[in-house]
Amino acid sequence: MGSALISASLPVALFVVMLGLGLSLTVEDFRRVGRHSRAVVVVLVCQLVLLPVICFGLVLAFRLPSELAVGLMLVAASPGGPTANLYSHLFGGHVALNVTLTAVNTALIVFTLPIVVNLSAAYFLPDRGALGLQFGKVLQVFLMVLVPVAIGMLVRARAPEVAQRLNRPVRMLSVVVLVAVISLVVYAERANVADYLVSVGGAAVTFNLVSLLIGYCAPRLAGVDHRAAIASGFEIGVHNTAIAVTVALSPALLNSAEMAVPGVVYGILMHFAAFGFGLLVTRRQVLQAVSGGPGTVESG
């Protein structure tokens, strides 16, 4: 009964989350890539190349069980979450850049997520090769992820006043359905929750902190300004775990409750880490302003 309820609620939950994302996007968000090309390129390299490599090293270092290892790799392959925009707004990041990065990353995962999942499954579960996300199922990922985004964008383009009225309710509904799905997963795996937290909690927290720091430091080293680097940090550190959990649990895709656990754990812990990261970069900016040090005034 529990697993059937989870399976039935997953498409609805992801549709609501991605529809909410679409209601906040316009075609201009994609055109903006050229105006922030340096930041976009740095973030994409970090997101698509560096993070999976770092995550792979962490799952080996923490000696995660095979299914949990694939589940955390699935989180690494997921794009930035819509809440990255909120954190960026709260802590002085370049929100327009966040929206652009989220749009581009969400479009790209249709191609990149199956690669990461297949390579991970081949390495950690060599005797269960059929478990990998096969490229024949890419259409299902496309339908789950990009179609509701396109619907949201179409509503915003054709009826902006309707999109504006729907934006807040849909965002609130997104939170409700995500909490509901996470609660169902935790309930279904209640006998193993403590063991899972012990097994994956340390790796998830470490990966989250490293993602936030890399997301901020790599753009800064590439000459990207402070506000854009804050946006990049949140974009890379705050993943769309709804996608990771849905892909893991969907009977047509990975069909594994255990692989969904890292996404659930990361999805809970990342908010505490993101808030702490926001306080850290804000404090740094304030101290620079008080001391009159370099970087006191930066354009965004």
Short mmCIF file of C-alpha atoms in Angstrom, two decimals:
data_model
loop_
_atom_site.label_atom_id
_atom_site.label_comp_id
_atom_site.label_asym_id
_atom_site.label_seq_id
_atom_site.Cartn_x
_atom_site.Cartn_y
_atom_site.Cartn_z
CA MET A 1 0.00 0.00 0.00
CA GLY A 2 2.78 2.43 0.98
CA SER A 3 4.88 1.74 -2.11
CA ALA A 4 1.80 2.04 -4.35
CA LEU A 5 0.96 5.39 -2.78
CA ILE A 6 4.53 6.62 -3.28
CA SER A 7 4.54 5.50 -6.93
CA ALA A 8 1.21 7.22 -7.58
CA SER A 9 2.26 10.48 -5.90
CA LEU A 10 5.69 10.81 -7.54
CA PRO A 11 4.59 12.07 -10.99
CA VAL A 12 2.19 14.55 -9.37
CA ALA A 13 4.86 15.82 -6.97
CA LEU A 14 7.48 16.34 -9.66
CA PHE A 15 4.94 17.90 -12.03
CA VAL A 16 3.97 20.49 -9.42
CA VAL A 17 7.61 21.29 -8.58
CA MET A 18 8.66 21.66 -12.21
CA LEU A 19 5.50 23.60 -13.12
CA GLY A 20 6.37 26.07 -10.37
CA LEU A 21 9.85 26.39 -11.85
CA GLY A 22 8.38 27.00 -15.31
CA LEU A 23 6.12 29.76 -14.01
CA SER A 24 9.25 31.66 -12.92
CA LEU A 25 11.08 31.29 -16.26
CA THR A 26 11.02 33.18 -19.56
CA VAL A 27 12.86 32.80 -22.85
CA GLU A 28 14.97 35.77 -21.74
CA ASP A 29 16.42 33.60 -18.98
CA PHE A 30 18.02 31.42 -21.64
CA ARG A 31 19.15 34.40 -23.72
CA ARG A 32 20.87 35.80 -20.63
CA VAL A 33 23.47 33.02 -20.89
CA GLY A 34 25.53 35.09 -23.31
CA ARG A 35 25.64 38.06 -20.94
CA HIS A 36 26.96 35.94 -18.08
CA SER A 37 28.94 33.48 -20.15
CA ARG A 38 31.91 33.22 -17.77
CA ALA A 39 29.78 32.42 -14.72
CA VAL A 40 27.58 30.02 -16.71
CA VAL A 41 30.57 28.11 -18.11
CA VAL A 42 32.26 27.82 -14.71
CA VAL A 43 29.07 26.62 -13.02
CA LEU A 44 28.31 24.10 -15.77
CA VAL A 45 31.82 22.64 -15.57
CA CYS A 46 31.48 22.36 -11.79
CA GLN A 47 27.95 20.97 -11.97
CA LEU A 48 28.39 18.49 -14.80
CA VAL A 49 32.02 17.39 -14.37
CA LEU A 50 33.55 18.34 -11.03
CA LEU A 51 30.65 17.45 -8.71
CA PRO A 52 30.16 13.88 -9.97
CA VAL A 53 33.92 13.29 -9.64
CA ILE A 54 33.97 14.67 -6.09
CA CYS A 55 30.85 12.71 -5.16
CA PHE A 56 32.41 9.53 -6.53
CA GLY A 57 35.46 10.10 -4.34
CA LEU A 58 33.28 10.72 -1.29
CA VAL A 59 31.14 7.60 -1.69
CA LEU A 60 34.35 5.58 -1.91
CA ALA A 61 35.89 7.37 1.08
CA PHE A 62 32.76 6.83 3.20
CA ARG A 63 32.39 3.26 1.89
CA LEU A 64 28.70 3.65 1.15
CA PRO A 65 26.69 0.53 0.30
CA SER A 66 26.20 0.16 -3.44
CA GLU A 67 22.57 1.35 -3.66
CA LEU A 68 23.25 4.37 -1.44
CA ALA A 69 26.35 5.20 -3.50
CA VAL A 70 24.30 5.24 -6.72
CA GLY A 71 21.64 7.31 -4.94
CA LEU A 72 24.14 10.00 -3.90
CA MET A 73 25.60 10.04 -7.42
CA LEU A 74 22.04 10.63 -8.63
CA VAL A 75 21.86 13.69 -6.35
CA ALA A 76 25.16 14.93 -7.81
CA ALA A 77 23.70 14.63 -11.31
CA SER A 78 20.56 16.60 -10.43
CA PRO A 79 20.36 20.32 -11.29
CA GLY A 80 20.02 23.20 -8.87
CA GLY A 81 16.71 23.39 -7.08
CA PRO A 82 14.18 26.23 -7.25
CA THR A 83 14.93 27.11 -3.62
CA ALA A 84 18.44 28.14 -4.70
CA ASN A 85 16.79 31.27 -6.08
CA LEU A 86 15.23 32.01 -2.70
CA TYR A 87 18.50 31.64 -0.80
CA SER A 88 20.26 33.77 -3.39
CA HIS A 89 17.66 36.50 -2.93
CA LEU A 90 17.92 36.35 0.87
CA PHE A 91 21.71 36.61 0.90
CA GLY A 92 22.37 39.13 -1.87
CA GLY A 93 23.12 36.82 -4.77
CA HIS A 94 22.47 37.51 -8.45
CA VAL A 95 18.97 36.01 -8.65
CA ALA A 96 18.59 36.48 -12.41
CA LEU A 97 21.76 34.42 -12.87
CA ASN A 98 20.30 31.74 -10.60
CA VAL A 99 17.20 31.53 -12.75
CA THR A 100 19.33 31.27 -15.88
CA LEU A 101 21.55 28.54 -14.40
CA THR A 102 18.54 26.57 -13.19
CA ALA A 103 16.94 26.76 -16.63
CA VAL A 104 20.08 25.63 -18.47
CA ASN A 105 20.92 22.85 -15.99
CA THR A 106 17.38 21.50 -16.02
CA ALA A 107 17.43 21.27 -19.81
CA LEU A 108 20.83 19.56 -19.85
CA ILE A 109 20.07 16.80 -17.32
CA VAL A 110 17.92 15.00 -19.87
CA PHE A 111 21.27 14.04 -21.44
CA THR A 112 23.72 14.17 -18.51
CA LEU A 113 21.71 12.40 -15.79
CA PRO A 114 21.45 9.05 -17.65
CA ILE A 115 25.23 9.12 -18.24
CA VAL A 116 26.04 9.58 -14.54
CA VAL A 117 23.47 7.01 -13.41
CA ASN A 118 24.58 4.40 -15.93
CA LEU A 119 28.27 4.80 -15.10
CA SER A 120 27.49 4.67 -11.37
CA ALA A 121 25.31 1.58 -11.69
CA ALA A 122 27.93 -0.13 -13.85
CA TYR A 123 30.63 0.52 -11.23
CA PHE A 124 28.75 -0.09 -7.98
CA LEU A 125 26.23 -2.68 -9.20
CA PRO A 126 28.02 -4.60 -11.95
CA ASP A 127 25.80 -7.66 -11.49
CA ARG A 128 22.62 -5.63 -11.93
CA GLY A 129 23.34 -3.84 -15.18
CA ALA A 130 19.67 -3.59 -16.11
CA LEU A 131 19.17 -1.30 -13.12
CA GLY A 132 20.88 1.63 -14.82
CA LEU A 133 18.84 4.45 -16.35
CA GLN A 134 18.87 3.26 -19.95
CA PHE A 135 18.86 5.80 -22.75
CA GLY A 136 15.60 4.31 -24.01
CA LYS A 137 14.00 5.84 -20.92
CA VAL A 138 15.36 9.34 -21.57
CA LEU A 139 11.97 10.27 -23.07
CA GLN A 140 10.36 9.54 -19.70
CA VAL A 141 12.85 11.82 -17.95
CA PHE A 142 12.14 14.46 -20.59
CA LEU A 143 8.39 14.19 -20.05
CA MET A 144 8.70 14.31 -16.27
CA VAL A 145 11.13 17.23 -16.13
CA LEU A 146 10.83 19.48 -19.16
CA VAL A 147 7.17 19.23 -20.16
CA PRO A 148 5.79 20.82 -16.96
CA VAL A 149 8.52 23.48 -17.17
CA ALA A 150 7.44 24.24 -20.75
CA ILE A 151 3.79 24.44 -19.66
CA GLY A 152 4.69 26.88 -16.89
CA MET A 153 6.74 29.03 -19.29
CA LEU A 154 3.88 29.02 -21.81
CA VAL A 155 1.40 30.16 -19.16
CA ARG A 156 3.75 32.95 -18.12
CA ALA A 157 4.30 34.06 -21.73
CA ARG A 158 0.63 33.96 -22.77
CA ALA A 159 -1.06 34.95 -19.49
CA PRO A 160 1.46 36.66 -17.20
CA GLU A 161 -1.23 37.79 -14.78
CA VAL A 162 -2.39 34.18 -14.36
CA ALA A 163 1.21 33.06 -13.85
CA GLN A 164 1.69 35.72 -11.22
CA ARG A 165 -1.41 34.59 -9.35
CA LEU A 166 -0.40 30.94 -9.58
CA ASN A 167 3.25 31.43 -8.65
CA ARG A 168 2.93 31.61 -4.86
CA PRO A 169 0.23 28.90 -4.48
CA VAL A 170 2.18 26.51 -6.72
CA ARG A 171 5.39 27.13 -4.77
CA MET A 172 3.57 26.44 -1.51
CA LEU A 173 2.01 23.31 -3.01
CA SER A 174 5.47 22.21 -4.15
CA VAL A 175 6.71 22.31 -0.57
CA VAL A 176 3.65 20.40 0.64
CA VAL A 177 3.94 17.61 -1.92
CA LEU A 178 7.70 17.28 -1.42
CA VAL A 179 7.26 16.99 2.34
CA ALA A 180 4.51 14.43 1.75
CA VAL A 181 6.66 12.30 -0.57
CA ILE A 182 9.66 12.49 1.77
CA SER A 183 7.42 11.49 4.67
CA LEU A 184 6.12 8.51 2.70
CA VAL A 185 9.66 7.38 1.85
CA VAL A 186 10.75 7.70 5.47
CA TYR A 187 7.68 5.76 6.61
CA ALA A 188 8.20 3.02 4.04
CA GLU A 189 11.85 2.68 5.09
CA ARG A 190 11.23 3.35 8.80
CA ALA A 191 12.91 0.11 9.89
CA ASN A 192 16.16 1.20 8.21
CA VAL A 193 16.05 5.00 8.67
CA ALA A 194 18.56 5.08 11.54
CA ASP A 195 21.00 2.86 9.65
CA TYR A 196 20.60 4.94 6.49
CA LEU A 197 21.29 8.18 8.36
CA VAL A 198 24.43 6.70 9.87
CA SER A 199 25.52 5.30 6.50
CA VAL A 200 24.80 8.25 4.21
CA GLY A 201 24.45 11.27 6.52
CA GLY A 202 28.16 12.05 6.79
CA ALA A 203 28.73 11.69 3.05
CA ALA A 204 25.65 13.80 2.23
CA VAL A 205 26.67 16.63 4.58
CA THR A 206 30.25 16.61 3.34
CA PHE A 207 29.15 16.63 -0.28
CA ASN A 208 26.73 19.48 0.40
CA LEU A 209 29.36 21.64 2.12
CA VAL A 210 31.95 20.95 -0.57
CA SER A 211 29.40 21.77 -3.29
CA LEU A 212 28.55 25.13 -1.71
CA LEU A 213 32.21 26.08 -1.29
CA ILE A 214 33.21 25.02 -4.79
CA GLY A 215 30.17 26.79 -6.19
CA TYR A 216 31.37 30.04 -4.63
CA CYS A 217 35.17 29.71 -4.84
CA ALA A 218 35.52 28.41 -8.40
CA PRO A 219 33.70 31.39 -9.97
CA ARG A 220 35.67 33.81 -7.76
CA LEU A 221 38.95 32.29 -8.94
CA ALA A 222 37.69 32.72 -12.51
CA GLY A 223 37.09 36.45 -11.91
CA VAL A 224 33.32 36.31 -11.39
CA ASP A 225 31.97 39.01 -9.06
CA HIS A 226 30.78 38.37 -5.51
CA ARG A 227 27.01 38.46 -6.16
CA ALA A 228 27.29 36.07 -9.10
CA ALA A 229 29.52 33.76 -7.03
CA ILE A 230 26.90 33.67 -4.26
CA ALA A 231 24.29 32.70 -6.86
CA SER A 232 26.64 30.01 -8.19
CA GLY A 233 27.26 28.63 -4.71
CA PHE A 234 23.57 28.16 -4.04
CA GLU A 235 22.94 26.81 -7.53
CA ILE A 236 25.57 24.09 -7.11
CA GLY A 237 24.90 23.33 -3.44
CA VAL A 238 21.08 23.34 -3.40
CA HIS A 239 20.07 20.44 -5.65
CA ASN A 240 16.64 19.62 -7.03
CA THR A 241 16.32 16.47 -4.95
CA ALA A 242 12.74 16.00 -6.16
CA ILE A 243 14.21 14.82 -9.48
CA ALA A 244 16.69 12.49 -7.75
CA VAL A 245 14.02 10.94 -5.52
CA THR A 246 11.55 10.57 -8.40
CA VAL A 247 14.05 8.87 -10.70
CA ALA A 248 15.12 6.54 -7.90
CA LEU A 249 11.59 5.53 -6.86
CA SER A 250 9.82 5.46 -10.22
CA PRO A 251 8.94 1.84 -11.14
CA ALA A 252 9.67 2.63 -14.80
CA LEU A 253 13.17 3.95 -14.02
CA LEU A 254 15.33 2.76 -11.09
CA ASN A 255 12.54 1.47 -8.81
CA SER A 256 14.69 1.54 -5.65
CA ALA A 257 13.60 3.00 -2.31
CA GLU A 258 17.16 2.62 -1.02
CA MET A 259 18.55 4.76 -3.85
CA ALA A 260 16.04 7.47 -2.93
CA VAL A 261 17.37 7.74 0.63
CA PRO A 262 20.43 9.91 -0.18
CA GLY A 263 18.14 12.35 -2.01
CA VAL A 264 15.80 12.52 0.98
CA VAL A 265 18.67 12.98 3.46
CA TYR A 266 20.42 15.56 1.26
CA GLY A 267 17.14 17.38 0.64
CA ILE A 268 16.67 17.86 4.39
CA LEU A 269 20.24 18.68 5.39
CA MET A 270 21.04 21.03 2.50
CA HIS A 271 18.74 23.74 3.87
CA PHE A 272 20.71 24.01 7.11
CA ALA A 273 24.01 24.07 5.21
CA ALA A 274 22.70 26.61 2.67
CA PHE A 275 21.53 28.95 5.42
CA GLY A 276 24.89 28.68 7.18
CA PHE A 277 26.71 29.30 3.89
CA GLY A 278 24.56 32.38 3.28
CA LEU A 279 25.44 33.76 6.72
CA LEU A 280 29.12 33.07 6.08
CA VAL A 281 29.34 34.89 2.74
CA THR A 282 27.20 37.76 4.04
CA ARG A 283 29.42 38.14 7.11
CA ARG A 284 32.47 38.13 4.89
CA GLN A 285 31.00 40.92 2.75
CA VAL A 286 30.13 43.00 5.82
CA LEU A 287 33.61 42.58 7.31
CA GLN A 288 35.17 43.65 4.01
CA ALA A 289 32.97 46.75 3.90
CA VAL A 290 33.87 47.67 7.49
CA SER A 291 37.60 47.12 6.98
CA GLY A 292 37.64 48.79 3.56
CA GLY A 293 39.42 45.76 2.15
CA PRO A 294 39.46 44.60 -1.47
CA GLY A 295 36.19 43.61 -3.01
CA THR A 296 34.13 46.05 -0.93
CA VAL A 297 32.21 47.25 -3.97
CA GLU A 298 31.31 44.74 -6.65
CA SER A 299 29.00 44.95 -9.56
CA GLY A 300 26.38 42.37 -10.35
#
